XYZ file of C-alpha atoms in Angstrom:
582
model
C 0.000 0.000 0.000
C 2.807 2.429 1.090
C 3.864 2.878 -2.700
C 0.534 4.116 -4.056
C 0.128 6.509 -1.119
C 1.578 9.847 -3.050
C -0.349 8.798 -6.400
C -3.592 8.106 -4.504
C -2.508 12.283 -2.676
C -2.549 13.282 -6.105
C -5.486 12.417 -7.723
C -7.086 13.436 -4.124
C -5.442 16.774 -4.938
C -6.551 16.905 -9.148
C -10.225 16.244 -7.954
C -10.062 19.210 -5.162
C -7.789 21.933 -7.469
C -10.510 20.527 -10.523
C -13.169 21.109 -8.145
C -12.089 25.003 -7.422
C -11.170 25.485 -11.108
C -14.916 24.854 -12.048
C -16.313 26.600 -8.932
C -14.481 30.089 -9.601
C -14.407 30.178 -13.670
C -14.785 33.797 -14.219
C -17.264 35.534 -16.450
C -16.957 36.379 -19.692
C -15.633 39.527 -20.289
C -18.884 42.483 -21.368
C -16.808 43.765 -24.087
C -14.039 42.284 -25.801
C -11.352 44.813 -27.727
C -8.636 43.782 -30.007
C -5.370 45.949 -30.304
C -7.108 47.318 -34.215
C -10.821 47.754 -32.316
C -9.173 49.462 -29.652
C -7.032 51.958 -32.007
C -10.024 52.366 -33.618
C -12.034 54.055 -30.373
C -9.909 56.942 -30.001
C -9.660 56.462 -26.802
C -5.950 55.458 -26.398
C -2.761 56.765 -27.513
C 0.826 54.770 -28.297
C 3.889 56.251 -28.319
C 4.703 56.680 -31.824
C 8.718 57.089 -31.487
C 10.554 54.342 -32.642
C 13.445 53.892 -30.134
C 16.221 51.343 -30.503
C 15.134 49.986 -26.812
C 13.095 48.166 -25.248
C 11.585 47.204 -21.366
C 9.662 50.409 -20.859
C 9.171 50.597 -17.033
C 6.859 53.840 -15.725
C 8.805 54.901 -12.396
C 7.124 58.030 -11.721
C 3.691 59.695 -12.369
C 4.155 63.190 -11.651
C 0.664 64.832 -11.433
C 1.843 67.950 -10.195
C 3.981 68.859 -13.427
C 1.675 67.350 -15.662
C 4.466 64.787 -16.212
C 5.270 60.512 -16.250
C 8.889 59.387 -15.960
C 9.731 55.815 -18.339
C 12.739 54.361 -17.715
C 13.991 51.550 -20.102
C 17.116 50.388 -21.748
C 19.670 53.258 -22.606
C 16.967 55.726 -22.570
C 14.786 58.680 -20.008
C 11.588 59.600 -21.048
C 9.237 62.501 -19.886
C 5.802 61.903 -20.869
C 2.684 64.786 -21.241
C 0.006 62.625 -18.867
C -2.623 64.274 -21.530
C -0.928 63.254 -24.377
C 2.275 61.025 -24.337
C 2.826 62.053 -28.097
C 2.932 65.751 -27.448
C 6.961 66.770 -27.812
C 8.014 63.888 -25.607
C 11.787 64.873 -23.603
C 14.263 62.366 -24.219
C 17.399 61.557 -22.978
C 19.572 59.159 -24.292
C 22.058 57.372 -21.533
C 23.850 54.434 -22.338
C 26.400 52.626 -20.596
C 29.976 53.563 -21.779
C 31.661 51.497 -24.719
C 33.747 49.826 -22.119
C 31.826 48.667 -19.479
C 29.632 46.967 -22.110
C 32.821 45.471 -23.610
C 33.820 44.350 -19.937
C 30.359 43.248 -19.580
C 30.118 40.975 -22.496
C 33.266 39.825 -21.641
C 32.167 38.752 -18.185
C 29.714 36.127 -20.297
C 26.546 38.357 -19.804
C 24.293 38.931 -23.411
C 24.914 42.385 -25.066
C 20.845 43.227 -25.631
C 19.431 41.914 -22.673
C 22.244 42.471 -19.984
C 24.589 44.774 -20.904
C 23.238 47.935 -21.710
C 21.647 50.964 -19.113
C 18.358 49.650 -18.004
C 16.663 52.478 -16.076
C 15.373 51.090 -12.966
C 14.898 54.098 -10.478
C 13.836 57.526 -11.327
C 12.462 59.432 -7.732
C 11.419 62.970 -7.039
C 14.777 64.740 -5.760
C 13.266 68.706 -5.627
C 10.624 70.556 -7.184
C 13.354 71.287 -9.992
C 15.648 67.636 -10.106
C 15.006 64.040 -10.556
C 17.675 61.360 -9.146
C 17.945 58.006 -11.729
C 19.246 55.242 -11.515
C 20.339 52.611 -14.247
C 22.212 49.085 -14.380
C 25.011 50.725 -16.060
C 25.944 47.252 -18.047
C 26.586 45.737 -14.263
C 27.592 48.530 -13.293
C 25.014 50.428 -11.931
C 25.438 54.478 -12.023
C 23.483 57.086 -10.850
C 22.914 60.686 -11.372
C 20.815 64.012 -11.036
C 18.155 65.502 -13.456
C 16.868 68.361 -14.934
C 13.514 68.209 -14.821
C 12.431 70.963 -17.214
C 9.601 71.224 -19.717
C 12.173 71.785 -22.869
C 14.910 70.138 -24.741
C 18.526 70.865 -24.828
C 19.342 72.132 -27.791
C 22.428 69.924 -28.819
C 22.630 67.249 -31.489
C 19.114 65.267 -30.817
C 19.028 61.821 -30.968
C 15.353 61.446 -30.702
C 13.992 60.511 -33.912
C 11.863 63.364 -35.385
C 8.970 65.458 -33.117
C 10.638 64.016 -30.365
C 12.987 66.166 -28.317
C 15.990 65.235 -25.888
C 20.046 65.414 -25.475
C 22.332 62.641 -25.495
C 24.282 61.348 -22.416
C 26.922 59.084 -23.536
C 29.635 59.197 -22.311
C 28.774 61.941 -21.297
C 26.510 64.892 -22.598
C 27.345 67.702 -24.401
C 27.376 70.944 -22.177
C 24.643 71.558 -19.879
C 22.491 74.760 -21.453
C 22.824 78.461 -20.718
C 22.724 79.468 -16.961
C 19.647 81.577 -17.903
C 17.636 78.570 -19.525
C 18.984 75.536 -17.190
C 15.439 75.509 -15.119
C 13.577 75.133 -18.374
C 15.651 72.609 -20.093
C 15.531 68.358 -19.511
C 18.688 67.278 -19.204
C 21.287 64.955 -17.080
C 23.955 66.189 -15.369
C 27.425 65.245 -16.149
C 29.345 66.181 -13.600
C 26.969 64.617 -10.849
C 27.165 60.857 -12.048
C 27.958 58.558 -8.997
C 27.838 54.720 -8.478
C 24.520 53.229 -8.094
C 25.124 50.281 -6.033
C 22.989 49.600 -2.851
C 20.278 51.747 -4.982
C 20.434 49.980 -8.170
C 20.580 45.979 -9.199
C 23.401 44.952 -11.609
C 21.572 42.647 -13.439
C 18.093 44.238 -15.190
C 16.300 41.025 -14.335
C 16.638 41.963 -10.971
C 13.764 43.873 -9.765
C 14.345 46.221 -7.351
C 11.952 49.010 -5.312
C 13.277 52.516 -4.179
C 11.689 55.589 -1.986
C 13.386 58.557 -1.581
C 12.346 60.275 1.360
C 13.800 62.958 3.052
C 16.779 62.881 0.636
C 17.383 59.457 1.615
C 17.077 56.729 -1.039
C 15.513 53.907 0.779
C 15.484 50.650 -1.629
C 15.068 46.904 -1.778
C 17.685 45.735 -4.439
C 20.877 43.270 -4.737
C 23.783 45.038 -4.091
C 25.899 42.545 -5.779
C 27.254 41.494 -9.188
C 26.326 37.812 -8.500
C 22.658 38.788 -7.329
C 23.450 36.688 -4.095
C 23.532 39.634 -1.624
C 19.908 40.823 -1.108
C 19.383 44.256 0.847
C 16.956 46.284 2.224
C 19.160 49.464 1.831
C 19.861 52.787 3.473
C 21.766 55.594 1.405
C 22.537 59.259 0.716
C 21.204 62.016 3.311
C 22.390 62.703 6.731
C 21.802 59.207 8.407
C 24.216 56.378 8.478
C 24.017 53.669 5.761
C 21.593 50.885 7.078
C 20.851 47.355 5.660
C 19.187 44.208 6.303
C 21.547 41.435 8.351
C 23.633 40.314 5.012
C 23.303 36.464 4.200
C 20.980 35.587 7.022
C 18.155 33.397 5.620
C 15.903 34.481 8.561
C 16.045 38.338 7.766
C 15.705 37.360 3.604
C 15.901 34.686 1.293
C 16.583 34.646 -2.250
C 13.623 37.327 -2.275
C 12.253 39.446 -4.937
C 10.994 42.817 -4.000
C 7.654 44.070 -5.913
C 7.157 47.344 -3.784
C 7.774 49.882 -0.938
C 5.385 52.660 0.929
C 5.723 55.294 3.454
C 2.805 54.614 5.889
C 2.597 56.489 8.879
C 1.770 54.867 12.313
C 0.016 57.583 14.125
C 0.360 61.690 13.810
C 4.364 61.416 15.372
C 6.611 61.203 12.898
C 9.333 59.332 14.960
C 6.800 56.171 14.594
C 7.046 56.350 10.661
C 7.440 52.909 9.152
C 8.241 52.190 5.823
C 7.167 48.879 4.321
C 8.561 46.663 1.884
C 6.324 43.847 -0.100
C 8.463 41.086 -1.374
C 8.142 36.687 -1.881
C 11.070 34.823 -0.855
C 11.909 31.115 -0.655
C 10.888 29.459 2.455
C 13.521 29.025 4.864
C 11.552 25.537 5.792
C 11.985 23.861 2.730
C 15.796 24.894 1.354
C 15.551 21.892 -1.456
C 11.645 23.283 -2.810
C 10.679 26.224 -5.023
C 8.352 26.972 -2.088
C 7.599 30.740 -2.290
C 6.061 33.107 0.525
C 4.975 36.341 0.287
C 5.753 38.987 2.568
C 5.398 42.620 4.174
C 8.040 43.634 5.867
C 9.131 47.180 7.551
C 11.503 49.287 9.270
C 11.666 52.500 10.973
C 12.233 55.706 9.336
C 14.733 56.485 12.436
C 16.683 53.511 12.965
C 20.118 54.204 13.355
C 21.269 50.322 14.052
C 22.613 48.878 16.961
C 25.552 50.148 19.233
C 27.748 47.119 19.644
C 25.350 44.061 17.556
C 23.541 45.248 14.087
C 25.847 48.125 13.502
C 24.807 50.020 10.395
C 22.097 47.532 10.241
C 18.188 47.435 10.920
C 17.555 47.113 14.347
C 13.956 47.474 14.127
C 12.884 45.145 10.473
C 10.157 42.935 11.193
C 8.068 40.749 8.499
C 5.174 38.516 8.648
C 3.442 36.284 5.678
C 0.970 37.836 3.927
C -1.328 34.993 3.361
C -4.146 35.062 -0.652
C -5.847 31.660 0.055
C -8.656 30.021 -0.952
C -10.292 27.734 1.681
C -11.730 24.620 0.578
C -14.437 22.613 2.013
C -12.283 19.702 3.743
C -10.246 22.201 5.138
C -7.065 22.279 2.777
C -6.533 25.905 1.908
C -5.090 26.303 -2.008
C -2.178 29.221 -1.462
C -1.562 32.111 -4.144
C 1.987 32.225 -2.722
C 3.550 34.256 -5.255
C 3.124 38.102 -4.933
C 3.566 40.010 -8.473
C 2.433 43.677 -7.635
C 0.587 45.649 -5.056
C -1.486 48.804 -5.418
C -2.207 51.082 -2.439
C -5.481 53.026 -2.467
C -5.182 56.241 -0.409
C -8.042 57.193 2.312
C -9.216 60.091 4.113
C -6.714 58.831 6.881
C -3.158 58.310 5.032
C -2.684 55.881 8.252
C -5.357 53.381 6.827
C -4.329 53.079 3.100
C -6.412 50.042 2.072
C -4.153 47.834 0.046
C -4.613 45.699 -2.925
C -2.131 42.828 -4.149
C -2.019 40.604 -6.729
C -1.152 37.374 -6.506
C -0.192 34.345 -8.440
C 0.313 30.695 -8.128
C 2.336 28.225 -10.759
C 2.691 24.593 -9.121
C 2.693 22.160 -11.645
C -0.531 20.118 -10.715
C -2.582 24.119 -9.993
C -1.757 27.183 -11.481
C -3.767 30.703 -11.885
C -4.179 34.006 -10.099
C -5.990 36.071 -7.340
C -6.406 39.460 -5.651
C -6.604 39.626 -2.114
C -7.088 43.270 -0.191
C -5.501 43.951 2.989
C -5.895 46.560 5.932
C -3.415 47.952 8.045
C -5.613 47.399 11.372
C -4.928 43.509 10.345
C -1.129 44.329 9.536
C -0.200 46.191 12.649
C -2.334 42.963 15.255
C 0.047 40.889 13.580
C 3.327 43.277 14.087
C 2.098 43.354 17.344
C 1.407 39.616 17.776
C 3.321 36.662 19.124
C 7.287 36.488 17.200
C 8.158 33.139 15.647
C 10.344 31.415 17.520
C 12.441 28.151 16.407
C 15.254 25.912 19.006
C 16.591 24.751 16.412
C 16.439 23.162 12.367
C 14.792 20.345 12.823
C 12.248 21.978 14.748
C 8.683 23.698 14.047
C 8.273 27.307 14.220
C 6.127 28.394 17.179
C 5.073 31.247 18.869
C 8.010 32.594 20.917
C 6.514 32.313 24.578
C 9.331 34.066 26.888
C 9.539 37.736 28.281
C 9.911 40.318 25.437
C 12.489 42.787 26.186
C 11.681 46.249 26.410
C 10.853 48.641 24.459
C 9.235 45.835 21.961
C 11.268 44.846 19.349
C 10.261 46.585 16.293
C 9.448 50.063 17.975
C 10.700 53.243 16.510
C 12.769 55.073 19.242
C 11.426 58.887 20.094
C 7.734 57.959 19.236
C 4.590 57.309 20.877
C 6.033 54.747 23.249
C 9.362 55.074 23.684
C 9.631 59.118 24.086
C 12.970 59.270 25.804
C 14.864 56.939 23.820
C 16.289 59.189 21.037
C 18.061 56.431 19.020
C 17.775 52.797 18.715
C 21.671 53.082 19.511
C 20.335 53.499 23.085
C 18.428 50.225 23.020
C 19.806 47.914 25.485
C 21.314 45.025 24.197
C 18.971 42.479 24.863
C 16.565 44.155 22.654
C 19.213 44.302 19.920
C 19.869 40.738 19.690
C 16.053 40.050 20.055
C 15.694 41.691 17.030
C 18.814 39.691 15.243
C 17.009 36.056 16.331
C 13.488 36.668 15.825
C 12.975 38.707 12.690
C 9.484 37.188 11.689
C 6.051 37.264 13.205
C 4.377 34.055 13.742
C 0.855 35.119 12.619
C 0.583 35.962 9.211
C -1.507 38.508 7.477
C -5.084 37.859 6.434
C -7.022 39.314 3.857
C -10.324 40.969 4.534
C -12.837 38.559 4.748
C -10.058 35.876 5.103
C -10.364 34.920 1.327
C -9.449 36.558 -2.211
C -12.020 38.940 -3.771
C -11.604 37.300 -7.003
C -9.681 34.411 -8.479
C -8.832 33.291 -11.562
C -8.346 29.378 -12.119
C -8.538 27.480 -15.607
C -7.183 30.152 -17.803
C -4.389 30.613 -19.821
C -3.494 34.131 -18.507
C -1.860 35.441 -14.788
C -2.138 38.657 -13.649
C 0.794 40.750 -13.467
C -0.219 44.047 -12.154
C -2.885 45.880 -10.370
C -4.219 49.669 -10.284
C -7.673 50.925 -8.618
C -9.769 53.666 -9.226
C -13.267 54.880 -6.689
C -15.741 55.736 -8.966
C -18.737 57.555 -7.756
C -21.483 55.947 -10.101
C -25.786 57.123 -9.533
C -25.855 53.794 -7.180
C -22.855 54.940 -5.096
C -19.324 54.381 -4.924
C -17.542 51.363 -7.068
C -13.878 50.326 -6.648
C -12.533 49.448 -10.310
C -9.709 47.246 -10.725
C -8.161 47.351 -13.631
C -5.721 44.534 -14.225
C -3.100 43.643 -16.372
C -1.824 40.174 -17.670
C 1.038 38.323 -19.146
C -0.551 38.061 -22.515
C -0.629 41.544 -22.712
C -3.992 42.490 -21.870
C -5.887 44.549 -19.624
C -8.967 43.505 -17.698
C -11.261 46.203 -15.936
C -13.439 44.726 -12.812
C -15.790 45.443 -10.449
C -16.688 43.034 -7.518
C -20.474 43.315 -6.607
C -21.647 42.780 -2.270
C -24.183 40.056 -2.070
C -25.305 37.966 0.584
C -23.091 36.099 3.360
C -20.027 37.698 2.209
C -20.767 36.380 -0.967
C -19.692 38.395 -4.128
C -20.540 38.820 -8.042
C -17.522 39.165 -10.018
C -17.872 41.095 -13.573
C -15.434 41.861 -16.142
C -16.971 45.189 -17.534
C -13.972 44.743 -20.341
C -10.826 43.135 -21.856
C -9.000 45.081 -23.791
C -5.710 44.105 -25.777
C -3.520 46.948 -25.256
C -0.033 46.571 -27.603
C -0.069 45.544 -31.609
C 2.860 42.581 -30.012
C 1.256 41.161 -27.252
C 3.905 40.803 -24.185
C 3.099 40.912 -20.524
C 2.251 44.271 -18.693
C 5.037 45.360 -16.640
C 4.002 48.947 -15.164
C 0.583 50.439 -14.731
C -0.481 53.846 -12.555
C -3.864 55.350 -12.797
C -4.555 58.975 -13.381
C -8.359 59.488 -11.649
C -7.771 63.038 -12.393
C -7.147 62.448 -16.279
C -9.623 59.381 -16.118
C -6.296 57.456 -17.607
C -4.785 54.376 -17.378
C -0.633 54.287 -18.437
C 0.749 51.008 -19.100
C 3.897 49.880 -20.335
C 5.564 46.267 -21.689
C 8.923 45.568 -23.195
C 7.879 46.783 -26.219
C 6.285 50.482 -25.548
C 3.986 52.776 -23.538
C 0.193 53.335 -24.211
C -2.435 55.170 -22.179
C -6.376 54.532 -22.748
C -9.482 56.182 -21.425
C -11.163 54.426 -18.433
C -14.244 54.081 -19.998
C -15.851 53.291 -23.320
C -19.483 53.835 -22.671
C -20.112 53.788 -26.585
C -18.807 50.687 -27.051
C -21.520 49.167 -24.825
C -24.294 49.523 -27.916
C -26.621 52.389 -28.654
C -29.783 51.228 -26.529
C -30.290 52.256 -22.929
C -31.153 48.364 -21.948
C -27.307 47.827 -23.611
C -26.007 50.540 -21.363
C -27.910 49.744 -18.058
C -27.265 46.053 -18.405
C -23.179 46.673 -18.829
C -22.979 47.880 -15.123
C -20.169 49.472 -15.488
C -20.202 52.583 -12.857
C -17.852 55.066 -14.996
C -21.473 54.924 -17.659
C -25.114 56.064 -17.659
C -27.743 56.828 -20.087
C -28.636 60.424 -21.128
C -31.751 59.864 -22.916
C -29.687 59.376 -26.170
C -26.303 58.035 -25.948
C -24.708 55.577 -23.398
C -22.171 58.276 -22.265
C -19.544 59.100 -19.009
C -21.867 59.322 -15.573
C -22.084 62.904 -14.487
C -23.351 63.478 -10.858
C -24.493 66.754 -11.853
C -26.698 66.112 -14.741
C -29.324 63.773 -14.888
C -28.876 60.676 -15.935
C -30.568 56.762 -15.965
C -29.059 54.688 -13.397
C -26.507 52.376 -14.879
C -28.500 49.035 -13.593
């Protein structure tokens, strides 16, 4: 009998994974758009200049200046949010001749490793940018212009579009009297980019600059062995995670970073990192977890153990399951992007992540939404606690040494302690041992608020928008997909905590299909900005035309952004009056 015990498992586990497959098949998309039908709306616009590059990444939405930042290989691009095609600012950086020599040398491939990817382009002033790029392995840095107009030098932006060239290096910077107007990078300001920057551009990496401190999740290394949660520029000392302790981080891969304050003292300001990693438990698996993890603003490291290291980084597991009948819970263990929707209280952000899972017997995709009153219990909650390898974690049960590992010194509790240098000991080497919380983070409801099983797509990113339809307020998730696509959602209340799932639209959003890497939302343009390896596109929220040219088309489409006027299926407008949408 013992022999057919694992095959008898499986087919226990094909009927249950079959069994959830069937159970959650999603809905067929309301409207369906190819690439042509979707060119042929007017209602997007693709950027029409033909670059030798490729991996377009967007790394900043600037609303204030009216302006989106794309980083890809070799090049800098500043974007009009209205139109993308209006006089777009380009800079041209590449890596110097012979660091891509020494690179190709090194064994690495000439187009897809050893060129300037640009993976890191953060607000410096109101007037620079800092960026950062892989430099062919050899990741540089450096300060820009951020100005509405072109240099005038010898453009290598093909015609309409406008920009300098920076290789090796740029021309000279313009007139004194027309610097603040001009887009350019400076020079004379290039420094090395490591600890903010990965060497190798498949290597994704997460920056905040805050304060004039570039705070980043990235490998620090040639190899990509040496994983970091990183600390550099400004005033404080450098800071990083414990370096090659499995306990702090493992193998992970970092998917994004946010500011979120604690309480109304700024001394308690955490910043938190999302990220999977490999599971310390099983070193000879591709088991995955995904995690939040966070630091203090403040932390200045230990004074004898963790110098110029986090003394406060905690994580917990943030958990996207879907719980079956028997029991067994099928995991969405592997975390691909997270979207954080702003409230009234920037404390309580409400926060979206997408989630996907590729085992070889189950495989698909889920969103699960999170709230910070659930993620602070569980910073606050038991610490996982482990004697030794070949035994199971547990809740660590002894006395806690004060103030509580984790707590940012000068804040709410813990006004007297100015730095975590003045920690006692005790605390620091708390901190060192038990990195992770035992309880892990559960989404609202304790399950996904949609899933996708039985498809032959994943999700890849994730951006929300509140809509205030004649019904009441909608959140729309619009998400994006490894075949290149773009679904928009809405998830309907019904009874029991029970939910109707409808895809308002699917629209196919390059002419070369190729998964989404980058999306951010524009509520105040009604855009959506996406980007793949191949190019940059935004497209209108809605498409209430497309819906048909009856009002039983319009109202049965449901989609909150639409309404009838009495003629057309058209964009809801609170202050005119309108048929409800359904």
């Amino acid at each position: 009998m013992q022999p057919q015990d694992p095959l008898l498992l499986s087919c226990i586990l094909l009927s249950f994974y079959y069994t959830i497959a069937k159970d959650i098949a999603p809905p067929p998309p309301r409207v369906q758009l190819s690439f042509r039908e979707l060119k042929a709306s007017n209602t997007a616009h693709f950027l029409h200049f033909l670059l030798n590059t490729t991996d377009y990444r967007i790394l900043l939405k600037d609303e204030d200046h009216d302006r989106m930042y794309v980083g890809c290989k070799d090049y800098i691009l500043s974007l009009d949010l209205q139109d993308i095609n209006r006089e777009p600012l380009i800079i041209h950086w590449p890596a110097k001749q012979q660091r891509i020599d020494e690179c190709v040398l090194s064994g690495k491939d000439i187009n897809g490793e050893c060129g300037n990817f640009i993976r890191l382009i953060q607000p410096w002033n109101r007037t620079h940018l800092y960026a950062c790029g892989t430099g062919a392995y050899n990741p540089v840095c450096t300060y820009i212009n951020r100005g509405r107009k072109a240099q005038a030098s010898d453009h290598t932006a093909p015609p309409g579009g406008r920009g300098s060239r920076a290789a090796d290096y740029p021309p000279s910077p313009a007139p004194a009297e027309h610097k603040d107007y001009v887009f350019y990078l400076d020079p004379d300001r290039v420094e090395s980019g490591k600890g903010k920057c990965a060497y190798d551009p498949k290597l994704d990496s997460v920056s905040a600059l805050i304060n004039e401190e570039l705070y980043s999740g990235v490998y620090i290394d040639f190899m990509g062995t040496d994983a970091a949660i990183f600390r550099a520029m400004g005033k404080q000392a450098a800071m990083r995670t414990d370096q090659y302790n499995s306990r702090w981080l493992n193998d992970p891969a970092f998917v994004h970073v946010q500011l979120i304050p604690d309480s109304l003292e700024r001394n308690d300001d955490k910043l938190y990192f999302f990220f999977r990693e490999k599971s310390t438990d099983s070193p000879h698996s591709p088991t995955l977890y995904s995690r939040i993890g966070r630091v203090c603003l403040n932390d200045d490291g230990g004074h004898c153990c963790l110098v110029n290291k986090w003394s406060t980084f905690l994580k917990a597991r943030l958990m996207c399951s879907v719980p079956g009948a028997d029991g067994i819970e099928t995991h969405f263990d592997e975390l691909q992007d997270v979207f954080i929707q702003q409230t009234q209280d920037n404390k309580n952000p409400v926060i979206y992540a997408v989630f996907s899972a590729s085992g070889s017997v189950f495989k698909g995709s889920a969103v699960c939404v999170y709230s910070m009153a659930d993620i602070r219990m569980v910073f606050n909650g038991p610490f996982a606690h482990k004697e030794g390898p070949n035994y199971q974690w547990m809740p660590y049960t002894g006395k806690i040494p004060y103030p509580r590992p984790g707590t940012c010194p000068g804040g709410t509790f813990t006004p007297s302690m100015k730095s975590t240098k003045d920690y006692p000991d005790e605390v620091i080497n708390f901190m060192r041992t038990h990195p992770v919380m035992y309880n892990p983070v559960y989404p609202i409801h304790r399950q996904p608020l949609l899933v996708r099983t039985n498809v032959n797509y994943k999700f890849t990113t994730i951006a929300v928008d509140q809509v205030d339809a004649s019904d009441g307020r909608y959140e729309v998730l619009f998400l994006g997909t490894d075949q290149g696509t773009v679904q928009k959602v809405i998830v309907l209340p019904k009874d029991d905590l029970e939910t109707e799932e409808l895809i308002l639209e699917e629209v196919e959003v390059f002419k070369v299909p190729a998964p989404i890497k980058s999306m951010k939302i524009s509520s105040k343009r009604q855009q959506l900005y996406v980007s793949s390896v191949s190019g940059v596109t935004h497209l209108a929220l809605h498409r209430c035309d497309v819906y048909g040219e009856a009002c039983a088309d319009c109202c049965l489409a449901r989609d909150p952004y639409c309404a009838w006027d009495g003629k057309t299926c058209s964009r809801y407008s609170a202050s005119s009056k309108r048929y409800a949408e359904g």
